[in-house]
PDB file of C-alpha atoms in Angstrom:
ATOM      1  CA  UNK A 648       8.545   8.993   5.131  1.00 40.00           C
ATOM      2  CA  UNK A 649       6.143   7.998   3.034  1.00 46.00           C
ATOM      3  CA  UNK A 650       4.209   4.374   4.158  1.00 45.00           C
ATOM      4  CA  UNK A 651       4.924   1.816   1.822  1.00 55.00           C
ATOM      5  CA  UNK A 652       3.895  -1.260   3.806  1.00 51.00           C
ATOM      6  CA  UNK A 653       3.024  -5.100   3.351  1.00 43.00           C
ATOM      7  CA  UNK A 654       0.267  -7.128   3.877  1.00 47.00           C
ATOM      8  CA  UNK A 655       2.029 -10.239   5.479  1.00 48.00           C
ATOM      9  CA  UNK A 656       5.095 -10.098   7.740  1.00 85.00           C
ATOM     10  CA  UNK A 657       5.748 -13.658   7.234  1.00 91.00           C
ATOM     11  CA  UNK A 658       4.813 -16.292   4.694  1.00 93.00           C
ATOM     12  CA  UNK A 659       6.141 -20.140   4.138  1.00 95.00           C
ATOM     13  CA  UNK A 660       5.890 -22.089   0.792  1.00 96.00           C
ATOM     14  CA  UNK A 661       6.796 -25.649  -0.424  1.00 97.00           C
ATOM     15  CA  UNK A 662       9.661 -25.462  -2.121  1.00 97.00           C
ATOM     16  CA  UNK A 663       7.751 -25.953  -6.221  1.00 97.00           C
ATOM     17  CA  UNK A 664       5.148 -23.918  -5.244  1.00 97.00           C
ATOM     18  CA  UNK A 665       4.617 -20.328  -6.343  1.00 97.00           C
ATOM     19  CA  UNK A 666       5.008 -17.415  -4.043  1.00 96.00           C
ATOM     20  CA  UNK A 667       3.264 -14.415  -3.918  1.00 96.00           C
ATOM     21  CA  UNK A 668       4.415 -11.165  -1.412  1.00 95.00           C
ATOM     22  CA  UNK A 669       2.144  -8.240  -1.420  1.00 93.00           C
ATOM     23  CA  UNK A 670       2.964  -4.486  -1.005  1.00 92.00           C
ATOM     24  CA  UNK A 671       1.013  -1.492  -0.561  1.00 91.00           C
ATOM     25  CA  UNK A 672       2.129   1.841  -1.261  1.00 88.00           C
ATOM     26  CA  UNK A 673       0.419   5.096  -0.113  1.00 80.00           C
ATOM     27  CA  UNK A 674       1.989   8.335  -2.788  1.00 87.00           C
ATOM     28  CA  UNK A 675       0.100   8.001  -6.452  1.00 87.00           C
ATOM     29  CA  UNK A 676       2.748  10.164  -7.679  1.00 87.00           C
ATOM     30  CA  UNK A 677       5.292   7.617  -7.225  1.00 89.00           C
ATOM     31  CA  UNK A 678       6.806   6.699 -10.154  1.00 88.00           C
ATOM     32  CA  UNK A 679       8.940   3.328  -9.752  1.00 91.00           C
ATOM     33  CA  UNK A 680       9.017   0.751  -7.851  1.00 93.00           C
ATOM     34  CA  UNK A 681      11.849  -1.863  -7.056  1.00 93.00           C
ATOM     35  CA  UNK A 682      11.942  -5.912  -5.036  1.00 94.00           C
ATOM     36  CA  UNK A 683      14.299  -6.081  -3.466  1.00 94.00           C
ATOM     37  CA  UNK A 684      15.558  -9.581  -1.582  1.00 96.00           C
ATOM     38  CA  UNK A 685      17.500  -9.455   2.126  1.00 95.00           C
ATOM     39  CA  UNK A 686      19.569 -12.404   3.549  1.00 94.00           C
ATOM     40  CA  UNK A 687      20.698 -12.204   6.740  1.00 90.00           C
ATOM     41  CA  UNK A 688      23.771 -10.361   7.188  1.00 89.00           C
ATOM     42  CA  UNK A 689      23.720  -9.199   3.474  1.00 92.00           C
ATOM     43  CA  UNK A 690      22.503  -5.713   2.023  1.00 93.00           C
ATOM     44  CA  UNK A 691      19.715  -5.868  -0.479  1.00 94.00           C
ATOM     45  CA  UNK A 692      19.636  -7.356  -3.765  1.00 93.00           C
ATOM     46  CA  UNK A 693      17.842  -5.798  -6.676  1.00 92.00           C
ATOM     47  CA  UNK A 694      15.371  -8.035  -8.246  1.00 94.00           C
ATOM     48  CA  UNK A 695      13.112  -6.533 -10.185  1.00 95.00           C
ATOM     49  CA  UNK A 696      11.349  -3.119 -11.220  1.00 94.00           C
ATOM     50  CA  UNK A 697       9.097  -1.454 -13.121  1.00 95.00           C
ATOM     51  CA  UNK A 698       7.762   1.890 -13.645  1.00 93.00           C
ATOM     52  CA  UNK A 699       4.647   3.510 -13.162  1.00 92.00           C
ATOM     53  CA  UNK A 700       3.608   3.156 -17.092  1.00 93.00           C
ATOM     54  CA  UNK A 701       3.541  -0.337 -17.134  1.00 95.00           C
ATOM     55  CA  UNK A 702       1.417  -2.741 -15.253  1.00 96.00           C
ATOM     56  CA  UNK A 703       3.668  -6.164 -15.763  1.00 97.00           C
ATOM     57  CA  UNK A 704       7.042  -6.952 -15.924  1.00 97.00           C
ATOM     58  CA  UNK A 705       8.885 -10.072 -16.119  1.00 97.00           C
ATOM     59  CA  UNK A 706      12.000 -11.896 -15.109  1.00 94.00           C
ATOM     60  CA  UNK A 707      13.651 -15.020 -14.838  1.00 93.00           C
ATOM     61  CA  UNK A 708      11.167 -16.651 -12.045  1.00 96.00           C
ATOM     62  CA  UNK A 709       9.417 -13.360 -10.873  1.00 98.00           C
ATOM     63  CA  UNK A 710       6.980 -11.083 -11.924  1.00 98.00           C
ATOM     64  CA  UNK A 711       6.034  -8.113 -10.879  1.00 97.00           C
ATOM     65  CA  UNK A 712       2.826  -6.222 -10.938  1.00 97.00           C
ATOM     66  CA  UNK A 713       1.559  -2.814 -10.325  1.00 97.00           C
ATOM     67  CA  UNK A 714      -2.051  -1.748  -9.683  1.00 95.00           C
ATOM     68  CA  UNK A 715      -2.125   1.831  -9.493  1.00 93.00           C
ATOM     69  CA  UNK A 716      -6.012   2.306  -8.972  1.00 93.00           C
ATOM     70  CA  UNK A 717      -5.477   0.765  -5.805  1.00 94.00           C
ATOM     71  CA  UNK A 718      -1.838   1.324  -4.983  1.00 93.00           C
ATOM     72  CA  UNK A 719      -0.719  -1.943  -4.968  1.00 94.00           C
ATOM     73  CA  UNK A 720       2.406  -4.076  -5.975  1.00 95.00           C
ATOM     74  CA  UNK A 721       3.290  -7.745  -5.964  1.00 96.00           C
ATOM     75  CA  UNK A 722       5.820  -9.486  -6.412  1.00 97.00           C
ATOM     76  CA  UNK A 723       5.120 -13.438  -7.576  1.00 98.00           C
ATOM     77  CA  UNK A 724       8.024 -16.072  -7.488  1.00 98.00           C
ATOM     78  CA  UNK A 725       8.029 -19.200  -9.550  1.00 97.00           C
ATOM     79  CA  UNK A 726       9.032 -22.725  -8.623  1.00 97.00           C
ATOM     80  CA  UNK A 727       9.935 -21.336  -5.092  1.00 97.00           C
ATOM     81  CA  UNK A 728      13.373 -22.825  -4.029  1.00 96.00           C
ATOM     82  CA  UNK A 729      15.323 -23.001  -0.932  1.00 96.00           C
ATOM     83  CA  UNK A 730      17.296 -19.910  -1.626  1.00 96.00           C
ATOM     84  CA  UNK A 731      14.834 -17.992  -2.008  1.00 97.00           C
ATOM     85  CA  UNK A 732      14.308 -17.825   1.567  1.00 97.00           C
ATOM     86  CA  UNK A 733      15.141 -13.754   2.482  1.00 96.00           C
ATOM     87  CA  UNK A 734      13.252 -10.911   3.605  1.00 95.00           C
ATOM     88  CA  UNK A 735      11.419  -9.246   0.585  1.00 96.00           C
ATOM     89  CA  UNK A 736      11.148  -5.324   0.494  1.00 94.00           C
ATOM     90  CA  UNK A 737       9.273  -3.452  -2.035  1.00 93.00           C
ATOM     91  CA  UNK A 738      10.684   0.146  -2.641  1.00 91.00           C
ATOM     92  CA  UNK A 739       8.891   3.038  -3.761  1.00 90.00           C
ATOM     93  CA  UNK A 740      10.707   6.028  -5.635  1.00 86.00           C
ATOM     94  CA  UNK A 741       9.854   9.612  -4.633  1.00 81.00           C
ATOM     95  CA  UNK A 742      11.908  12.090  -6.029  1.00 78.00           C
ATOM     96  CA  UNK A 743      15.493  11.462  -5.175  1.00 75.00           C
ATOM     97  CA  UNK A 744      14.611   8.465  -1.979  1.00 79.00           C
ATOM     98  CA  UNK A 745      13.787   5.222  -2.096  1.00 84.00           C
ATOM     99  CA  UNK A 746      10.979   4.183   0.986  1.00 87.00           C
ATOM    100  CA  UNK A 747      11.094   1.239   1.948  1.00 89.00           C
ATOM    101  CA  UNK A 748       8.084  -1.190   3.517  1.00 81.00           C
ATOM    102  CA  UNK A 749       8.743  -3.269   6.678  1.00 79.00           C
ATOM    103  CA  UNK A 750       9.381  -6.548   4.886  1.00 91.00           C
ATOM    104  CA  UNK A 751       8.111  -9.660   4.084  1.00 93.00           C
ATOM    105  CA  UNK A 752      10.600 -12.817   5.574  1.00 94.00           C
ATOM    106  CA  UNK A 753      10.179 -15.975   3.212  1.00 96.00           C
ATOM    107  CA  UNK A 754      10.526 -19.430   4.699  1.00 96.00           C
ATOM    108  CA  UNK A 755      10.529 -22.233   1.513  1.00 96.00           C
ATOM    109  CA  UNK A 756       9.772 -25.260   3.382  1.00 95.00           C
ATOM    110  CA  UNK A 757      12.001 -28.092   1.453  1.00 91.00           C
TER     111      UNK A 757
ATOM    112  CA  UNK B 837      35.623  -3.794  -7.684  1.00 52.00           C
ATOM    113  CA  UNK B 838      32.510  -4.842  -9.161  1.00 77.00           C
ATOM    114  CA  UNK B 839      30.039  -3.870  -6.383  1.00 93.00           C
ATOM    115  CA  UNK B 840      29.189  -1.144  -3.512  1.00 96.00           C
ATOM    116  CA  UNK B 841      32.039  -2.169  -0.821  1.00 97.00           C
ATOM    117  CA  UNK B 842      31.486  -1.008   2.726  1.00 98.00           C
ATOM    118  CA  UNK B 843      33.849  -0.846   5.927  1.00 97.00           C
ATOM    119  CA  UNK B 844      34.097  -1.859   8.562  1.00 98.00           C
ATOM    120  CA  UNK B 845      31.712  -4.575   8.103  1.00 97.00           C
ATOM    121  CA  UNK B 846      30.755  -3.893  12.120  1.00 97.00           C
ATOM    122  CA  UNK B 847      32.007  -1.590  14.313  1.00 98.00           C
ATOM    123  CA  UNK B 848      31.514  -1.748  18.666  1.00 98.00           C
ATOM    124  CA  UNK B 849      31.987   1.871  19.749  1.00 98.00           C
ATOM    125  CA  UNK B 850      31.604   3.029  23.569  1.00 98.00           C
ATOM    126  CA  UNK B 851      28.911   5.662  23.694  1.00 98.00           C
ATOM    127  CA  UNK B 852      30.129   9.180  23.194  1.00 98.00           C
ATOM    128  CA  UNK B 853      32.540   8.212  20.812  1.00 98.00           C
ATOM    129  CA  UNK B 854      32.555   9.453  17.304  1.00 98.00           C
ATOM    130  CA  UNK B 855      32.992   7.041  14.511  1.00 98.00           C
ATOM    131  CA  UNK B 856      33.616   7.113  10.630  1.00 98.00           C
ATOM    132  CA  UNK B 857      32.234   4.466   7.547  1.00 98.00           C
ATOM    133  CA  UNK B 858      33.232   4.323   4.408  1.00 98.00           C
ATOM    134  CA  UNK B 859      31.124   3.726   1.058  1.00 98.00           C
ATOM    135  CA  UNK B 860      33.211   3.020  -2.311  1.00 98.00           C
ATOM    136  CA  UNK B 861      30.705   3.128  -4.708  1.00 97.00           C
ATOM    137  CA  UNK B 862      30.579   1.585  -8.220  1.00 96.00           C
ATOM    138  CA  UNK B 863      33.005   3.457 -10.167  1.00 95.00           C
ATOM    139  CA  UNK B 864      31.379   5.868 -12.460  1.00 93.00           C
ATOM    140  CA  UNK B 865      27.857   6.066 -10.311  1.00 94.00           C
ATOM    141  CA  UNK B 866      26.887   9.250  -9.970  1.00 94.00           C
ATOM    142  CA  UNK B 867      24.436   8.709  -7.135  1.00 94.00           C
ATOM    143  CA  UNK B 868      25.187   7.766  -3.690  1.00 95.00           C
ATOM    144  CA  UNK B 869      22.612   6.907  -0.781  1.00 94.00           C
ATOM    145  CA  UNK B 870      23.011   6.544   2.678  1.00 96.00           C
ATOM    146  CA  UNK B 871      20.279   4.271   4.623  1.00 96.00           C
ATOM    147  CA  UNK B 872      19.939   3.177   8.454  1.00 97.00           C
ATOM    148  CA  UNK B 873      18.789  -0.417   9.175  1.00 95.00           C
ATOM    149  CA  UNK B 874      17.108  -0.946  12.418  1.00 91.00           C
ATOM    150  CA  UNK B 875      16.819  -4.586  13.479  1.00 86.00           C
ATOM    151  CA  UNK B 876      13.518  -6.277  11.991  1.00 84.00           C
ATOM    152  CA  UNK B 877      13.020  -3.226   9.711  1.00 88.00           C
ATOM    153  CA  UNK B 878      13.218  -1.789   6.321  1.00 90.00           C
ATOM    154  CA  UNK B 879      16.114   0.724   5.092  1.00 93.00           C
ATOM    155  CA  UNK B 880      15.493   4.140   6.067  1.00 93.00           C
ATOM    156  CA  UNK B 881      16.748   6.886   3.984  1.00 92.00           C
ATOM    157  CA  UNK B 882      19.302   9.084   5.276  1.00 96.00           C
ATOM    158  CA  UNK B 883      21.098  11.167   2.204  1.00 95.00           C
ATOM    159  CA  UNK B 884      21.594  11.730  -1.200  1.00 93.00           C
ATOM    160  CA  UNK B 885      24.545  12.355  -3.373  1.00 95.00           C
ATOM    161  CA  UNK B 886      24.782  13.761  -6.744  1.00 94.00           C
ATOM    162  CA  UNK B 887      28.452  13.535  -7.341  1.00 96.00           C
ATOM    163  CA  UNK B 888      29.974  15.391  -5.140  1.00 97.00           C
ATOM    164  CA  UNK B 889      26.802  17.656  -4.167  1.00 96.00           C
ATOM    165  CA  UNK B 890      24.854  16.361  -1.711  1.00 96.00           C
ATOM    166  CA  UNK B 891      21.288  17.140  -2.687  1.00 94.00           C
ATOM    167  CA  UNK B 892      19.225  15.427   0.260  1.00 92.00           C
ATOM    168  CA  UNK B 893      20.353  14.963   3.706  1.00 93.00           C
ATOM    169  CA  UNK B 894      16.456  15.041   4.849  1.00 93.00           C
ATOM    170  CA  UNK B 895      16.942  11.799   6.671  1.00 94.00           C
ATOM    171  CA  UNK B 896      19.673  12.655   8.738  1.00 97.00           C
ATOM    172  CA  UNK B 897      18.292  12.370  12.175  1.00 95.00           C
ATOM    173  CA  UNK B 898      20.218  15.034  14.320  1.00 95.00           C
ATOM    174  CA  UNK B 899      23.646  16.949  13.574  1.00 96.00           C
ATOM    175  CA  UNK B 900      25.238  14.655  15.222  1.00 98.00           C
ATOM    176  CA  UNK B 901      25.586  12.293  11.751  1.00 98.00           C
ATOM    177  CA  UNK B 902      27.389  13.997   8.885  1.00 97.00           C
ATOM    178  CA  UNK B 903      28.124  12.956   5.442  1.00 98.00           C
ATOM    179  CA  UNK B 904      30.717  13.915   2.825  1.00 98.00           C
ATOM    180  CA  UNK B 905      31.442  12.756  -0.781  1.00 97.00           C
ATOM    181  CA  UNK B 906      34.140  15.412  -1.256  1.00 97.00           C
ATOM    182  CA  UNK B 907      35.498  13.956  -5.181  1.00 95.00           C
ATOM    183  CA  UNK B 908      32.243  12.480  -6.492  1.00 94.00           C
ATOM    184  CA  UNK B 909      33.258   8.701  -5.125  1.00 96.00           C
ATOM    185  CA  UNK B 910      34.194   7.905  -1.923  1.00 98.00           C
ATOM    186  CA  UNK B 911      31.680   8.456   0.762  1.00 98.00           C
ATOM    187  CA  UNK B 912      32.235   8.713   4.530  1.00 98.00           C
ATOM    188  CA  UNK B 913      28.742   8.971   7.261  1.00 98.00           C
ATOM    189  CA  UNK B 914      30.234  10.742  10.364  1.00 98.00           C
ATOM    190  CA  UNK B 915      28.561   9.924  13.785  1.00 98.00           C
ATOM    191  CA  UNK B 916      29.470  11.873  16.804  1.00 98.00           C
ATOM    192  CA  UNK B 917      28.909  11.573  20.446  1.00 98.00           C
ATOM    193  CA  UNK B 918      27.369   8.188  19.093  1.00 98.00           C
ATOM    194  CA  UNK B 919      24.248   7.246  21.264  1.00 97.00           C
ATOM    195  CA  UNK B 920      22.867   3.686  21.756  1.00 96.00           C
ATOM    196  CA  UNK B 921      19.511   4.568  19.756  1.00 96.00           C
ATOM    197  CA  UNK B 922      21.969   4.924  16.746  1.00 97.00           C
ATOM    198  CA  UNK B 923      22.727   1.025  16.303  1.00 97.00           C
ATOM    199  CA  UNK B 924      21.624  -0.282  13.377  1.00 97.00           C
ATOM    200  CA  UNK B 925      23.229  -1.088  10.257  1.00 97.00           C
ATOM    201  CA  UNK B 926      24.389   1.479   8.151  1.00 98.00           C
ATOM    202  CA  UNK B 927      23.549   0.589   4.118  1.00 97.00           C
ATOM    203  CA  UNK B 928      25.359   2.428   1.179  1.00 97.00           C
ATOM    204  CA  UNK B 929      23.483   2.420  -2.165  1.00 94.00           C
ATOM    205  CA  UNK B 930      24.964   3.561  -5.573  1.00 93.00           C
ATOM    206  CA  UNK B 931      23.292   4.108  -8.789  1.00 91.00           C
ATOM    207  CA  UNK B 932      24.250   5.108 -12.113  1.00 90.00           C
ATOM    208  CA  UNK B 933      21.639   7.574 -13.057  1.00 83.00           C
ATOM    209  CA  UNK B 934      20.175  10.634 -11.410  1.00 80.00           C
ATOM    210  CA  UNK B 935      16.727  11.018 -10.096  1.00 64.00           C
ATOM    211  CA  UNK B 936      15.933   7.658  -8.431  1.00 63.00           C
ATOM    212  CA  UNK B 937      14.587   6.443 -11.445  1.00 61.00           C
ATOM    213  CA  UNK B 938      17.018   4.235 -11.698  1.00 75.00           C
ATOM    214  CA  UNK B 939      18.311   0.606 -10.352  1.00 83.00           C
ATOM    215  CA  UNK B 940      19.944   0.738  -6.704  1.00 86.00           C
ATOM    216  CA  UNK B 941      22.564  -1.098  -5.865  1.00 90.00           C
ATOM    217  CA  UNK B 942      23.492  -1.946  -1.617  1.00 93.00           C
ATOM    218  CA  UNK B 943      26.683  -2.316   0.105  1.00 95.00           C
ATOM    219  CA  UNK B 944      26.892  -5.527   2.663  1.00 95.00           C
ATOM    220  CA  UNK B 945      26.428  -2.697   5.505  1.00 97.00           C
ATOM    221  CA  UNK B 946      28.088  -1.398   8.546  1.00 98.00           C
ATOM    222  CA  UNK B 947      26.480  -2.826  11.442  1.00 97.00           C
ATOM    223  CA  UNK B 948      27.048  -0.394  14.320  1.00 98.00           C
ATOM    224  CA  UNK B 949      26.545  -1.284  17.935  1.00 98.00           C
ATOM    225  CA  UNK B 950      26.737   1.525  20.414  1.00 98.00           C
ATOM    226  CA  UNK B 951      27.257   0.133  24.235  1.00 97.00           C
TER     227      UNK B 951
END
């Protein structure tokens, strides 16, 4: 598939601070992106997305943003809180498939 | 209901045996993915449905796994002569548009142990 991976396999936050998980992608021709978040024992939960003509998009608490010079995607949480502690996937959209990156696993210390 | 619904939620099968999951979509999604889970890992694709047609079973890993969609809703992933290498969990994904280019949402899983 194609390698949509991310820079840090774990990261832990104070619960206020702001979080920020990283994703590199490796097709320029892909053409949306989605965050997904992963509790355990749960499928994935949309977050956010955005599409490959825009370089910011916004939602309650999270942003997402998309560098395509360098392939790169992030997503950056707000006022971290305890339940946002999950595994954080980015997804990359290639025709009809979603890849997927390894993850990210949040810990928001309280 | 409201969301994807999967079932079983796990299922323990001997190895050799064949088993069946189901995926009830979102009603009125036209597009239906399959994904495998491995432990510690991201979703990997397995197949696409358009409706009833399925467009892209790329991901399929042997013949072994088979998947139907026969009335454009209901989905069932067929494993046979399940091996141990195939536990993971099994993710449905349904979507309302065509193309990808639109939001995806998951089923709680199947989580499929093979001993």
């Amino acid at each position: 598939g194609e390698n949509v991976g991310l820079h840090l396999p774990t990261l832990s936050v104070q619960e206020g601070d702001n979080s920020i998980i990283n994703c590199a992608y490796s097709n320029s021709a892909s053409d949306y992106f989605i965050w997904y978040k992963q509790e355990s024992g749960k499928g994935p939960q949309f977050i956010i997305d955005i599409r490959s003509n825009m370089d910011k998009r916004q939602g309650q608490r999270v942003t997402v943003l998309l560098n395509k010079t360098v392939k790169h995607l992030s997503l950056q949480i707000a006022a971290t809180q305890p339940g946002d502690s999950a595994v954080y996937f980015c997804a990359e959209n290639t025709g009809n498939q979603f890849y997927f990156g390894t993850g990210t696993s949040l810990t928001v210390i309280p | 209901g409201a969301g994807v619904s999967q079932s079983p939620r796990y299922k323990v099968a001997k190895r050799g045996q064949d088993v069946a999951l189901r995926c009830d979509p979102i009603s009125g999604h036209v597009s239906l993915f399959w994904y495998q889970q491995a432990l510690g890992q991201g979703p990997e694709f397995l197949t696409y449905f358009q409706n009833e047609a399925q467009l892209d079973k790329s991901g399929l890993p042997s013949d072994r796994f088979f998947a139907e969609r026969p009335e454009g809703s209901v989905s069932t992933l067929k494993i046979q002569r399940t091996q141990q290498e195939d536990s993971a969990v099994y993710l449905c994904a349904s979507s309302l548009g065509t193309g990808g280019m639109t939001e995806a949402f998951f089923g709680q899983g199947t989580r499929l142990t093979v001993v």
